[in-house]
């Protein structure tokens, strides 16, 4: 066992109880005890109740000169709709490293949206005996970051429609006079944020009255093209009826009606900005640079053009600090940011990873999780997140299950909410071996980045020795550094000790530098085609709309950004039904969009829903409060 004072010994029960029952059976430590184990003093964090604290970015300044620990990313094979336990494995691995192998360790996880918590999927705190606690606080409001994103996003949405409205009814001079009202002495002046727009326009004058009529028009009239608007309102609830709405129907809006819609809050570009920012100053620039649409002349219009970048930063100033929590076994967790894994990059924040790497120090471990399969999450971790952070991982874990491998080997369709076919519950080594082509491609793709790859087989009670052995053999044959059977769901950290040892060896023996899949200075299409090649595609087909957007973004100077592919997580290809490791297909690019503030271009491979719906029987049927104890019941 670890020498850490915060480590707890779990009393494991079989069969494994419900996640919420396990979470409620463990009394969390006061978060100051967890902070103390990381050498954080009370002036390094702000408490949010007893079990959560915001770690302040100022910590980074204090530890600037110190060396980093090992950096590990957890991805997975192409999943079934049931998920293969990446979060659970991430937590279990950290419990093993911290509670059993006596290593300094920090788990870095995304904050889950409340949408799935009340919808189909349930929470995202891990599962079984590998969880983050308190589970209800982790899955619900946490420390309010998603609410801050919602407020900032919707302030910008309101600013856009209001600006279009006011420009439609006023002359250039009247607009300027209202944008720059006189002070008590009757003098007009530009506010600080306005100088950003003036500089962008190449105007060096410092007083409103110095502007020529032409400059007044350029400065005061954004002339936003409503058809080009990409910014939508958000809320953190699955509400399908808000996917498409009409706004401006009130009599005061003078007929300025347009169609728009809501996305779920975690799909907001502001969430991606939070995840990729490196400092408060960097976040201010990224928020101001977010492009919301174009002018009628085709020029990009930003949040700073609308004068709102500073206000957005004020709304986000506390959200930039990661939230400290704990696992069931008392190891520290930093929860921060939760961007979508399709239209965004699906990874927790850079600042959390940077703080954690300094806090664990040399020989310590920071383990973070990348959303969806490794073809999406790990690829974006490497090519987007590591590019902006400058950090280098030593090891990538790929989580696999016998269940998913059987599906890739040709097993019957796996459908959430329906009982598994008998093929998944009985031994079938041939089916597993056939499905290992999926695992093998994920291994070779991930190895190409220069990291050592460890396969973690998340074991279920129905898996046989022969099946598990087949996966280990296939993984090693495909070039994995090691392959380990794990039982952390049933046993906590104890069930992932072998994984912890394998990850430690993989980190200590990495021999290659980080290699990206593509250079940034090639064109948008070349980058898309490099990623498509890693999927097994033989070519890429662009729709007319995609061609138009690529040309526009290139003309606007955005072609040097990394690419964030938005495609199904259920196949290497664009068709969810194509399992295994398909080859020779043409990848269709339906549209190409951009998150300029966050810093990536995202091609759409098929249709992406950015606002989930609720099923006939949502998770909320099971969720309630025990009014006698105040404990949440029924969270999954």
Coordinates of C-alpha atoms in Angstrom, one line a residue:
X1 CA 0.0 0.0 0.0
X2 CA 1.0 3.6 -0.5
X3 CA 2.6 5.8 2.1
X4 CA 0.3 8.6 1.3
X5 CA -1.9 9.7 4.2
X6 CA -5.0 10.1 2.0
X7 CA -5.1 6.6 0.6
X8 CA -8.1 4.5 1.6
X9 CA -8.5 0.7 1.6
X10 CA -11.7 -0.3 -0.2
X11 CA -14.0 -2.9 1.2
X12 CA -14.9 -4.7 -2.0
X13 CA -18.2 -6.5 -2.3
X14 CA -19.2 -9.1 -5.0
X15 CA -21.3 -8.8 -7.1
X16 CA -20.4 -5.2 -7.7
X17 CA -23.1 -2.9 -6.3
X18 CA -24.6 0.1 -8.2
X19 CA -22.1 2.9 -8.9
X20 CA -24.0 5.4 -6.7
X21 CA -24.2 2.9 -3.8
X22 CA -20.5 2.4 -3.9
X23 CA -19.9 6.1 -4.2
X24 CA -22.2 6.8 -1.2
X25 CA -20.5 4.0 0.9
X26 CA -17.2 5.9 1.0
X27 CA -16.8 9.0 3.1
X28 CA -14.7 11.4 1.1
X29 CA -11.8 13.2 2.7
X30 CA -11.9 16.9 3.1
X31 CA -10.4 18.2 -0.1
X32 CA -7.8 20.2 1.9
X33 CA -6.2 16.8 2.8
X34 CA -6.0 15.9 -0.9
X35 CA -4.5 19.3 -1.7
X36 CA -1.9 18.9 1.2
X37 CA -0.7 15.6 -0.3
X38 CA 0.1 17.5 -3.5
X39 CA 2.0 20.2 -1.5
X40 CA -0.7 22.8 -2.2
X41 CA -1.2 25.3 0.6
X42 CA -4.6 27.1 1.3
X43 CA -3.5 30.1 -0.8
X44 CA -3.2 27.9 -3.8
X45 CA -6.9 27.0 -4.0
X46 CA -10.4 28.2 -3.3
X47 CA -12.7 25.8 -1.5
X48 CA -16.1 25.0 -3.0
X49 CA -17.7 23.2 -0.1
X50 CA -15.9 20.3 1.7
X51 CA -15.0 18.0 -1.2
X52 CA -14.1 20.3 -4.1
X53 CA -11.6 23.1 -4.6
X54 CA -10.6 25.3 -7.5
X55 CA -6.8 25.1 -8.0
X56 CA -5.6 28.6 -8.9
X57 CA -3.5 29.2 -12.1
X58 CA -0.9 31.1 -10.0
X59 CA 0.4 27.7 -8.9
X60 CA 2.0 27.4 -12.3
X61 CA 4.1 30.5 -11.7
X62 CA 5.4 29.1 -8.4
X63 CA 6.4 25.7 -9.9
X64 CA 7.6 27.0 -13.2
X65 CA 11.2 25.8 -12.9
X66 CA 10.4 22.3 -11.6
X67 CA 10.4 19.3 -13.8
X68 CA 7.3 17.4 -15.1
X69 CA 6.2 13.9 -14.3
X70 CA 5.3 11.2 -16.8
X71 CA 2.3 12.0 -19.1
X72 CA -0.1 9.2 -20.1
X73 CA -3.2 9.4 -22.3
X74 CA -6.0 6.8 -22.2
X75 CA -7.8 6.0 -25.5
X76 CA -9.8 3.0 -26.6
X77 CA -10.6 0.7 -29.5
X78 CA -13.7 1.6 -31.6
X79 CA -16.4 1.2 -29.0
X80 CA -19.9 -0.4 -28.8
X81 CA -22.7 2.0 -27.9
X82 CA -22.3 0.7 -24.3
X83 CA -18.8 2.1 -23.9
X84 CA -15.7 0.1 -23.1
X85 CA -14.7 1.7 -19.8
X86 CA -12.1 4.3 -20.7
X87 CA -13.0 6.6 -17.7
X88 CA -13.2 3.6 -15.4
X89 CA -9.8 2.4 -16.6
X90 CA -8.3 5.9 -16.3
X91 CA -9.4 6.1 -12.6
X92 CA -8.5 2.5 -11.8
X93 CA -5.0 2.9 -13.2
X94 CA -4.5 6.0 -11.1
X95 CA -5.8 4.3 -8.0
X96 CA -3.3 1.5 -8.7
X97 CA -0.4 3.9 -9.2
X98 CA -1.3 6.0 -6.1
X99 CA -2.7 3.5 -3.6
X100 CA -0.7 0.4 -4.4
X101 CA 2.5 1.4 -6.3
X102 CA 3.3 4.4 -4.1
X103 CA 3.5 6.9 -7.0
X104 CA 2.5 10.5 -7.0
X105 CA -0.4 10.6 -9.4
X106 CA -3.1 12.9 -10.7
X107 CA -6.1 11.9 -12.8
X108 CA -7.2 14.6 -15.3
X109 CA -10.7 14.1 -16.5
X110 CA -13.4 16.1 -18.5
X111 CA -16.3 17.5 -16.7
X112 CA -19.5 15.7 -17.9
X113 CA -22.5 17.5 -19.3
X114 CA -25.7 17.3 -17.4
X115 CA -27.5 16.3 -20.6
X116 CA -26.5 12.6 -20.6
X117 CA -26.7 12.5 -16.8
X118 CA -30.5 12.9 -17.1
X119 CA -30.8 11.4 -20.6
X120 CA -29.5 8.0 -21.8
X121 CA -25.9 7.6 -20.9
X122 CA -25.9 8.6 -17.2
X123 CA -22.9 10.0 -15.4
X124 CA -19.2 9.9 -16.3
X125 CA -17.3 9.5 -13.0
X126 CA -16.0 6.0 -13.9
X127 CA -17.7 3.0 -12.4
X128 CA -17.7 0.2 -9.9
X129 CA -14.7 0.5 -7.6
X130 CA -12.9 3.0 -9.8
X131 CA -14.8 6.3 -9.4
X132 CA -14.4 9.9 -8.7
X133 CA -16.3 11.1 -5.6
X134 CA -18.6 12.7 -4.6
X135 CA -20.2 11.2 -7.7
X136 CA -23.3 13.4 -7.6
X137 CA -21.3 16.6 -7.4
X138 CA -19.0 15.5 -10.2
X139 CA -21.9 14.8 -12.5
X140 CA -24.1 17.8 -11.7
X141 CA -23.1 21.4 -11.2
X142 CA -19.5 20.8 -10.0
X143 CA -18.1 24.3 -9.6
X144 CA -20.2 26.0 -12.2
X145 CA -17.9 26.0 -15.2
X146 CA -20.5 24.8 -17.6
X147 CA -22.9 27.4 -16.3
X148 CA -20.3 30.1 -16.9
X149 CA -19.8 28.8 -20.5
X150 CA -23.6 28.9 -21.0
X151 CA -23.8 32.5 -19.8
X152 CA -20.8 33.6 -21.9
X153 CA -22.0 31.8 -25.0
X154 CA -25.5 33.3 -24.7
X155 CA -24.2 36.8 -24.0
X156 CA -22.4 36.6 -27.3
X157 CA -25.5 35.3 -29.1
X158 CA -27.5 38.2 -27.7
X159 CA -24.8 40.7 -28.8
X160 CA -24.9 39.4 -32.4
X161 CA -28.7 39.7 -32.9
X162 CA -28.8 43.0 -31.1
X163 CA -26.0 44.4 -33.3
X164 CA -27.8 43.3 -36.5
X165 CA -31.0 44.9 -35.2
X166 CA -29.4 48.3 -34.3
X167 CA -27.4 48.5 -37.5
X168 CA -30.6 48.0 -39.6
X169 CA -32.3 51.1 -38.2
X170 CA -29.4 53.6 -37.8
X171 CA -27.1 55.7 -40.0
X172 CA -23.3 55.2 -39.7
X173 CA -23.0 58.5 -37.8
X174 CA -25.8 57.6 -35.4
X175 CA -24.1 54.2 -34.8
X176 CA -20.8 55.8 -34.0
X177 CA -22.4 58.4 -31.7
X178 CA -24.1 55.6 -29.7
X179 CA -21.0 53.4 -29.7
X180 CA -18.9 56.3 -28.4
X181 CA -21.2 58.4 -26.2
X182 CA -20.0 61.8 -24.9
X183 CA -18.6 62.0 -21.3
X184 CA -19.6 64.8 -18.9
X185 CA -17.4 67.3 -20.8
X186 CA -19.1 66.4 -24.0
X187 CA -16.0 64.5 -25.4
X188 CA -16.4 61.2 -27.2
X189 CA -13.8 58.4 -26.9
X190 CA -13.2 54.8 -27.9
X191 CA -13.4 52.2 -25.2
X192 CA -10.3 50.0 -24.9
X193 CA -11.8 47.0 -26.8
X194 CA -12.6 49.2 -29.8
X195 CA -8.9 49.8 -30.5
X196 CA -8.7 46.1 -31.4
X197 CA -11.2 46.6 -34.2
X198 CA -9.5 49.9 -35.3
X199 CA -6.1 48.1 -35.5
X200 CA -7.7 45.2 -37.5
X201 CA -9.0 47.8 -39.9
X202 CA -5.6 49.6 -40.2
X203 CA -7.0 52.8 -38.6
X204 CA -4.5 54.4 -36.2
X205 CA -6.6 57.4 -35.1
X206 CA -7.4 57.7 -31.4
X207 CA -10.5 59.9 -31.3
X208 CA -13.9 59.2 -32.9
X209 CA -14.2 62.7 -34.4
X210 CA -11.0 62.1 -36.4
X211 CA -12.6 59.3 -38.5
X212 CA -13.5 60.1 -42.1
X213 CA -17.0 59.1 -43.2
X214 CA -15.5 56.0 -44.9
X215 CA -13.7 55.0 -41.7
X216 CA -16.8 55.6 -39.6
X217 CA -18.7 53.2 -41.9
X218 CA -15.9 50.6 -41.7
X219 CA -15.6 50.9 -37.9
X220 CA -19.2 51.2 -36.8
X221 CA -21.0 48.9 -39.2
X222 CA -20.1 45.2 -38.9
X223 CA -22.6 44.5 -41.7
X224 CA -23.1 40.9 -40.5
X225 CA -24.5 38.5 -43.1
X226 CA -27.3 36.7 -41.1
X227 CA -27.0 33.7 -43.5
X228 CA -23.3 33.2 -42.5
X229 CA -23.9 33.1 -38.7
X230 CA -22.5 30.0 -37.1
X231 CA -23.0 31.0 -33.4
X232 CA -26.0 29.4 -31.7
X233 CA -27.4 29.6 -28.2
X234 CA -26.7 26.8 -25.7
X235 CA -28.1 25.1 -22.6
X236 CA -26.9 22.1 -20.6
X237 CA -30.1 20.0 -21.1
X238 CA -31.0 17.4 -23.8
X239 CA -33.9 19.3 -25.5
X240 CA -34.5 18.2 -29.1
X241 CA -37.2 20.8 -29.6
X242 CA -34.6 23.6 -29.5
X243 CA -32.6 22.1 -32.4
X244 CA -34.3 24.5 -34.8
X245 CA -36.1 27.6 -33.6
X246 CA -37.3 31.0 -34.9
X247 CA -36.2 34.1 -33.1
X248 CA -37.3 37.8 -33.3
X249 CA -41.1 37.2 -33.3
X250 CA -41.8 39.9 -30.7
X251 CA -43.4 43.2 -32.1
X252 CA -40.4 45.2 -30.7
X253 CA -38.0 43.3 -33.0
X254 CA -39.6 44.9 -36.1
X255 CA -39.9 41.8 -38.2
X256 CA -36.2 40.8 -37.8
X257 CA -37.0 37.1 -37.7
X258 CA -34.4 34.4 -38.4
X259 CA -34.0 30.7 -37.9
X260 CA -31.4 29.5 -35.5
X261 CA -31.2 26.8 -32.8
X262 CA -29.7 25.7 -29.5
X263 CA -26.7 23.3 -29.0
X264 CA -25.9 21.6 -25.7
X265 CA -23.5 23.8 -23.7
X266 CA -20.5 21.4 -24.0
X267 CA -20.7 21.9 -27.8
X268 CA -20.0 25.6 -27.4
X269 CA -16.7 26.8 -28.9
X270 CA -16.1 28.5 -25.5
X271 CA -15.8 25.0 -24.0
X272 CA -13.1 24.2 -26.6
X273 CA -11.3 27.5 -25.8
X274 CA -11.3 26.6 -22.1
X275 CA -9.8 23.2 -22.8
X276 CA -7.1 24.5 -25.1
X277 CA -6.1 27.7 -23.4
X278 CA -2.7 28.0 -21.7
X279 CA -3.2 31.1 -19.5
X280 CA -5.7 33.9 -18.6
X281 CA -4.1 36.2 -21.2
X282 CA -4.3 33.4 -23.9
X283 CA -7.9 32.8 -23.0
X284 CA -8.7 36.5 -23.4
X285 CA -7.2 36.4 -27.0
X286 CA -9.0 33.2 -27.9
X287 CA -12.4 34.4 -26.7
X288 CA -11.9 37.7 -28.6
X289 CA -10.8 35.9 -31.8
X290 CA -13.9 33.6 -32.0
X291 CA -15.5 34.1 -35.4
X292 CA -19.3 34.2 -35.3
X293 CA -19.9 34.7 -39.0
X294 CA -18.9 36.9 -41.9
X295 CA -19.7 40.4 -43.0
X296 CA -21.6 40.7 -46.3
X297 CA -18.2 41.5 -47.9
X298 CA -16.9 38.0 -46.7
X299 CA -14.7 39.2 -43.9
X300 CA -14.7 37.2 -40.6
X301 CA -16.5 39.0 -37.7
X302 CA -15.2 38.2 -34.2
X303 CA -16.4 38.6 -30.6
X304 CA -13.9 41.5 -30.2
X305 CA -15.5 43.2 -33.3
X306 CA -18.7 43.0 -31.3
X307 CA -17.0 44.5 -28.3
X308 CA -17.7 41.5 -26.0
X309 CA -14.4 39.6 -25.7
X310 CA -13.5 41.3 -22.4
X311 CA -16.9 40.6 -20.9
X312 CA -16.7 36.9 -21.9
X313 CA -13.3 36.7 -20.2
X314 CA -14.8 38.1 -17.0
X315 CA -17.6 35.5 -17.1
X316 CA -14.9 32.8 -17.5
X317 CA -12.3 34.0 -15.1
X318 CA -13.1 31.4 -12.4
X319 CA -13.8 28.6 -14.9
X320 CA -10.2 28.7 -16.0
X321 CA -9.1 27.2 -12.7
X322 CA -9.4 23.3 -12.6
X323 CA -11.4 21.6 -9.9
X324 CA -9.7 19.3 -7.5
X325 CA -11.6 16.1 -6.4
X326 CA -10.6 12.6 -5.3
X327 CA -11.0 8.9 -6.3
X328 CA -12.6 6.2 -4.1
X329 CA -9.1 5.3 -2.9
X330 CA -8.1 8.9 -2.0
X331 CA -5.9 9.8 -5.0
X332 CA -6.2 13.3 -6.5
X333 CA -8.3 14.2 -9.6
X334 CA -8.4 17.4 -11.6
X335 CA -11.7 17.9 -13.4
X336 CA -11.6 20.5 -16.1
X337 CA -13.4 21.3 -19.4
X338 CA -15.5 18.8 -21.3
X339 CA -15.6 19.6 -25.0
X340 CA -17.5 17.4 -27.5
X341 CA -15.3 14.7 -29.0
X342 CA -16.6 15.1 -32.6
X343 CA -17.0 18.8 -33.5
X344 CA -14.4 19.6 -30.8
X345 CA -11.3 17.7 -29.6
X346 CA -12.8 15.7 -26.7
X347 CA -10.0 16.2 -24.2
X348 CA -9.8 17.8 -20.7
X349 CA -7.8 21.0 -20.3
X350 CA -4.2 21.8 -21.0
X351 CA -4.0 23.9 -17.8
X352 CA -5.1 21.0 -15.6
X353 CA -2.4 18.7 -17.2
X354 CA 0.3 21.4 -16.9
X355 CA -0.5 22.0 -13.2
X356 CA -0.7 18.2 -12.5
X357 CA 2.6 17.4 -14.3
X358 CA 4.4 20.0 -12.1
X359 CA 2.7 18.8 -8.9
X360 CA 3.6 15.1 -9.3
X361 CA 7.1 15.9 -10.4
X362 CA 9.7 13.6 -11.9
X363 CA 8.7 9.9 -11.4
X364 CA 5.1 10.9 -10.8
X365 CA 2.2 10.3 -13.3
X366 CA -0.5 12.3 -14.9
X367 CA -3.1 10.2 -16.6
X368 CA -5.7 11.9 -18.8
X369 CA -8.5 10.4 -21.0
X370 CA -9.2 11.2 -24.6
X371 CA -12.9 10.9 -25.8
X372 CA -14.2 8.1 -28.1
X373 CA -11.9 5.6 -29.8
X374 CA -8.2 6.3 -30.3
X375 CA -8.8 7.2 -34.0
X376 CA -10.6 10.3 -32.8
X377 CA -9.7 11.1 -29.1
X378 CA -6.0 10.1 -29.1
X379 CA -5.5 11.5 -32.6
X380 CA -6.8 14.9 -31.5
X381 CA -4.9 14.7 -28.2
X382 CA -1.7 14.4 -30.2
X383 CA -2.3 16.7 -33.1
X384 CA -4.3 19.4 -31.5
X385 CA -3.9 19.4 -27.7
X386 CA -0.1 18.5 -27.6
X387 CA 0.6 21.0 -30.3
X388 CA -0.9 23.9 -28.3
X389 CA 0.4 22.7 -24.9
X390 CA 3.9 21.7 -26.0
X391 CA 3.7 18.7 -23.7
X392 CA 4.9 15.2 -24.8
X393 CA 3.2 12.0 -23.6
X394 CA 5.4 8.9 -23.0
X395 CA 2.7 6.3 -23.0
X396 CA -0.8 5.8 -24.6
X397 CA -3.1 3.2 -23.1
X398 CA -5.7 1.6 -25.4
X399 CA -8.7 0.1 -23.6
X400 CA -10.3 -2.9 -25.2
X401 CA -13.1 -5.3 -24.2
X402 CA -13.8 -8.8 -25.4
X403 CA -17.4 -7.6 -26.1
X404 CA -16.2 -4.9 -28.5
X405 CA -13.7 -7.1 -30.2
X406 CA -16.4 -9.8 -30.8
X407 CA -18.5 -7.1 -32.4
X408 CA -15.6 -6.1 -34.7
X409 CA -15.1 -9.7 -35.6
X410 CA -18.6 -9.9 -37.0
X411 CA -20.7 -10.4 -33.9
X412 CA -24.4 -9.3 -33.9
X413 CA -25.2 -5.6 -33.4
X414 CA -24.9 -4.3 -29.9
X415 CA -27.8 -2.0 -29.0
X416 CA -27.9 0.1 -25.8
X417 CA -30.9 -0.9 -23.6
X418 CA -31.3 -4.4 -25.2
X419 CA -29.9 -7.6 -23.8
X420 CA -26.6 -8.8 -25.3
X421 CA -26.7 -11.6 -27.8
X422 CA -25.5 -15.0 -26.5
X423 CA -22.3 -14.6 -28.7
X424 CA -21.1 -12.0 -26.3
X425 CA -21.8 -14.1 -23.2
X426 CA -20.2 -17.3 -24.3
X427 CA -16.7 -18.2 -25.4
X428 CA -15.9 -17.6 -29.1
X429 CA -12.1 -17.2 -29.5
X430 CA -12.4 -17.1 -33.3
X431 CA -14.8 -14.1 -33.1
X432 CA -12.4 -12.3 -30.8
X433 CA -9.3 -13.0 -33.0
X434 CA -11.2 -11.7 -36.1
X435 CA -12.0 -8.5 -34.2
X436 CA -8.4 -7.8 -33.2
X437 CA -7.9 -6.2 -36.6
X438 CA -9.5 -3.1 -35.0
X439 CA -7.2 -3.2 -32.0
X440 CA -4.2 -3.7 -34.3
X441 CA -4.9 -0.6 -36.4
X442 CA -5.4 1.5 -33.2
X443 CA -2.0 0.2 -31.9
X444 CA -0.1 1.0 -35.2
X445 CA -1.7 4.4 -35.5
X446 CA -0.9 5.4 -31.9
X447 CA 2.6 4.0 -32.0
X448 CA 3.3 6.3 -35.0
X449 CA 3.3 9.3 -32.6
X450 CA 6.4 7.9 -30.9
X451 CA 4.8 6.8 -27.7
X452 CA 4.8 3.3 -26.1
X453 CA 1.4 1.7 -26.4
X454 CA -0.1 -0.4 -23.5
X455 CA -3.3 -2.3 -24.1
X456 CA -5.6 -2.6 -21.1
X457 CA -8.2 -5.3 -21.5
X458 CA -11.1 -4.3 -19.3
X459 CA -12.3 -7.7 -18.1
X460 CA -15.9 -8.8 -17.7
X461 CA -17.1 -11.9 -15.7
X462 CA -18.2 -13.6 -19.0
X463 CA -14.7 -13.4 -20.6
X464 CA -12.8 -16.7 -20.8
X465 CA -9.0 -17.3 -20.3
X466 CA -8.6 -18.3 -24.0
X467 CA -10.3 -15.1 -25.2
X468 CA -8.2 -12.9 -23.0
X469 CA -5.0 -14.7 -24.1
X470 CA -6.0 -14.2 -27.7
X471 CA -6.2 -10.4 -27.2
X472 CA -2.9 -10.3 -25.4
X473 CA -1.2 -12.2 -28.2
X474 CA -2.8 -10.1 -30.9
X475 CA -1.8 -6.8 -29.1
X476 CA 1.8 -7.8 -28.8
X477 CA 2.0 -9.0 -32.4
X478 CA 0.6 -5.6 -33.5
X479 CA 3.4 -3.8 -31.7
X480 CA 2.0 -3.0 -28.3
X481 CA 4.7 -2.5 -25.6
X482 CA 2.5 -4.7 -23.3
X483 CA -1.0 -5.9 -22.9
X484 CA -2.6 -6.4 -19.5
X485 CA -5.8 -7.9 -18.1
X486 CA -7.6 -5.5 -15.7
X487 CA -10.3 -6.0 -13.1
X488 CA -10.4 -2.5 -11.6
X489 CA -14.2 -2.2 -12.0
X490 CA -14.6 -5.1 -9.6
X491 CA -11.5 -4.6 -7.4
X492 CA -10.5 -0.9 -7.6
X493 CA -6.8 0.0 -7.9
X494 CA -5.8 -3.5 -6.9
X495 CA -7.3 -4.8 -10.2
X496 CA -5.1 -2.5 -12.2
X497 CA -1.7 -3.0 -10.5
X498 CA -0.3 -4.9 -13.4
X499 CA -1.5 -2.1 -15.7
X500 CA 0.2 0.4 -13.5
X501 CA 3.5 -1.5 -13.6
X502 CA 3.3 -1.9 -17.4
X503 CA 2.6 1.9 -17.8
X504 CA 5.5 2.8 -15.6
X505 CA 7.9 0.6 -17.6
X506 CA 6.5 2.0 -20.9
X507 CA 7.1 5.6 -19.7
X508 CA 10.6 4.8 -18.5
X509 CA 11.6 3.1 -21.8
X510 CA 10.2 5.5 -24.4
X511 CA 12.9 6.2 -27.0
X512 CA 11.3 8.4 -29.6
X513 CA 10.3 12.1 -29.8
X514 CA 6.7 13.0 -30.4
X515 CA 5.7 12.9 -34.1
X516 CA 2.6 14.5 -35.5
X517 CA 0.5 13.0 -38.2
X518 CA 0.8 16.1 -40.4
X519 CA 2.7 19.4 -40.5
X520 CA 0.6 22.6 -39.9
X521 CA 1.9 24.4 -42.9
X522 CA 0.3 22.1 -45.5
X523 CA -3.1 22.9 -46.9
X524 CA -6.5 22.1 -45.3
X525 CA -7.1 19.3 -47.8
X526 CA -3.7 17.7 -47.3
X527 CA -4.2 17.6 -43.5
X528 CA -7.7 16.1 -43.9
X529 CA -6.3 13.4 -46.3
X530 CA -3.5 12.5 -43.8
X531 CA -6.1 11.8 -41.1
X532 CA -8.4 10.0 -43.5
X533 CA -5.4 7.7 -44.4
X534 CA -5.1 6.8 -40.7
X535 CA -8.7 5.6 -40.8
X536 CA -8.0 3.3 -43.8
X537 CA -9.6 5.5 -46.4
X538 CA -8.2 5.4 -50.0
X539 CA -9.4 8.9 -50.8
X540 CA -11.5 11.8 -49.8
X541 CA -14.6 13.3 -51.5
X542 CA -15.6 16.9 -50.9
X543 CA -19.1 18.3 -51.3
X544 CA -19.6 21.6 -53.1
X545 CA -20.2 23.2 -49.8
X546 CA -17.0 21.8 -48.3
X547 CA -15.0 23.0 -51.3
X548 CA -16.5 26.5 -50.8
X549 CA -15.7 26.6 -47.1
X550 CA -12.1 25.4 -47.6
X551 CA -11.5 28.1 -50.2
X552 CA -13.0 30.7 -47.8
X553 CA -11.0 29.7 -44.7
X554 CA -7.8 29.5 -46.8
X555 CA -8.5 33.0 -48.2
X556 CA -9.2 34.3 -44.7
X557 CA -5.8 33.0 -43.5
X558 CA -6.9 30.1 -41.4
X559 CA -5.4 27.2 -43.4
X560 CA -2.5 26.9 -40.9
X561 CA -4.8 25.5 -38.1
X562 CA -4.9 21.9 -37.1
X563 CA -7.9 19.7 -38.2
X564 CA -10.5 18.3 -35.9
X565 CA -12.5 15.6 -37.7
X566 CA -16.2 15.3 -36.8
X567 CA -17.2 11.7 -37.6
X568 CA -18.9 8.7 -36.0
X569 CA -17.1 7.1 -33.2
X570 CA -18.5 3.7 -34.0
X571 CA -16.3 2.9 -37.0
X572 CA -12.9 3.9 -38.5
X573 CA -15.0 4.9 -41.6
X574 CA -17.9 7.3 -41.9
X575 CA -20.4 4.4 -41.7
X576 CA -21.1 3.2 -38.2
X577 CA -22.0 -0.2 -39.4
X578 CA -18.5 -0.9 -40.9
X579 CA -16.8 -2.6 -38.0
X580 CA -13.3 -4.1 -37.8
X581 CA -10.7 -2.2 -39.8
X582 CA -12.3 -1.2 -43.1
X583 CA -10.0 -0.1 -46.0
X584 CA -10.4 1.2 -49.5
X585 CA -13.4 3.5 -48.8
X586 CA -13.8 7.1 -49.8
X587 CA -14.3 9.5 -46.9
X588 CA -17.0 12.0 -47.7
X589 CA -16.6 15.6 -46.3
X590 CA -20.1 17.1 -46.2
X591 CA -19.1 20.5 -44.8
X592 CA -16.1 22.3 -43.2
X593 CA -16.5 24.7 -40.3
X594 CA -14.1 26.4 -38.0
X595 CA -13.6 27.2 -34.3
X596 CA -11.1 30.0 -34.8
X597 CA -10.8 31.1 -31.2
X598 CA -10.3 27.5 -30.0
X599 CA -7.9 27.1 -32.9
X600 CA -9.0 24.3 -35.3
X601 CA -10.9 23.6 -38.5
X602 CA -13.6 20.9 -38.2
X603 CA -14.7 19.0 -41.3
X604 CA -18.1 17.3 -41.0
X605 CA -18.1 13.6 -42.0
X606 CA -21.8 13.0 -42.1
X607 CA -24.4 14.6 -39.9
X608 CA -23.5 15.6 -36.3
X609 CA -26.1 16.3 -33.7
X610 CA -25.0 19.0 -31.3
X611 CA -28.2 18.9 -29.3
X612 CA -29.1 15.4 -28.0
X613 CA -32.7 14.4 -27.3
X614 CA -34.3 12.5 -24.5
X615 CA -35.5 8.8 -24.9
X616 CA -38.9 7.6 -23.9
X617 CA -37.5 6.6 -20.5
X618 CA -34.7 9.0 -19.5
X619 CA -32.3 8.4 -16.6
X620 CA -34.2 11.1 -14.6
X621 CA -36.9 8.5 -13.7
X622 CA -34.4 6.9 -11.3
X623 CA -32.9 10.1 -9.8
X624 CA -34.2 11.4 -6.5
X625 CA -33.1 12.7 -3.2
X626 CA -33.3 10.8 0.1
X627 CA -34.9 13.7 2.1
X628 CA -33.9 12.1 5.4
X629 CA -30.1 12.0 4.7
X630 CA -29.9 14.6 1.8
X631 CA -28.1 12.0 -0.4
X632 CA -28.7 11.7 -4.1
X633 CA -30.1 8.3 -5.2
X634 CA -30.4 6.6 -8.6
X635 CA -27.5 8.4 -10.4
X636 CA -25.8 6.0 -12.8

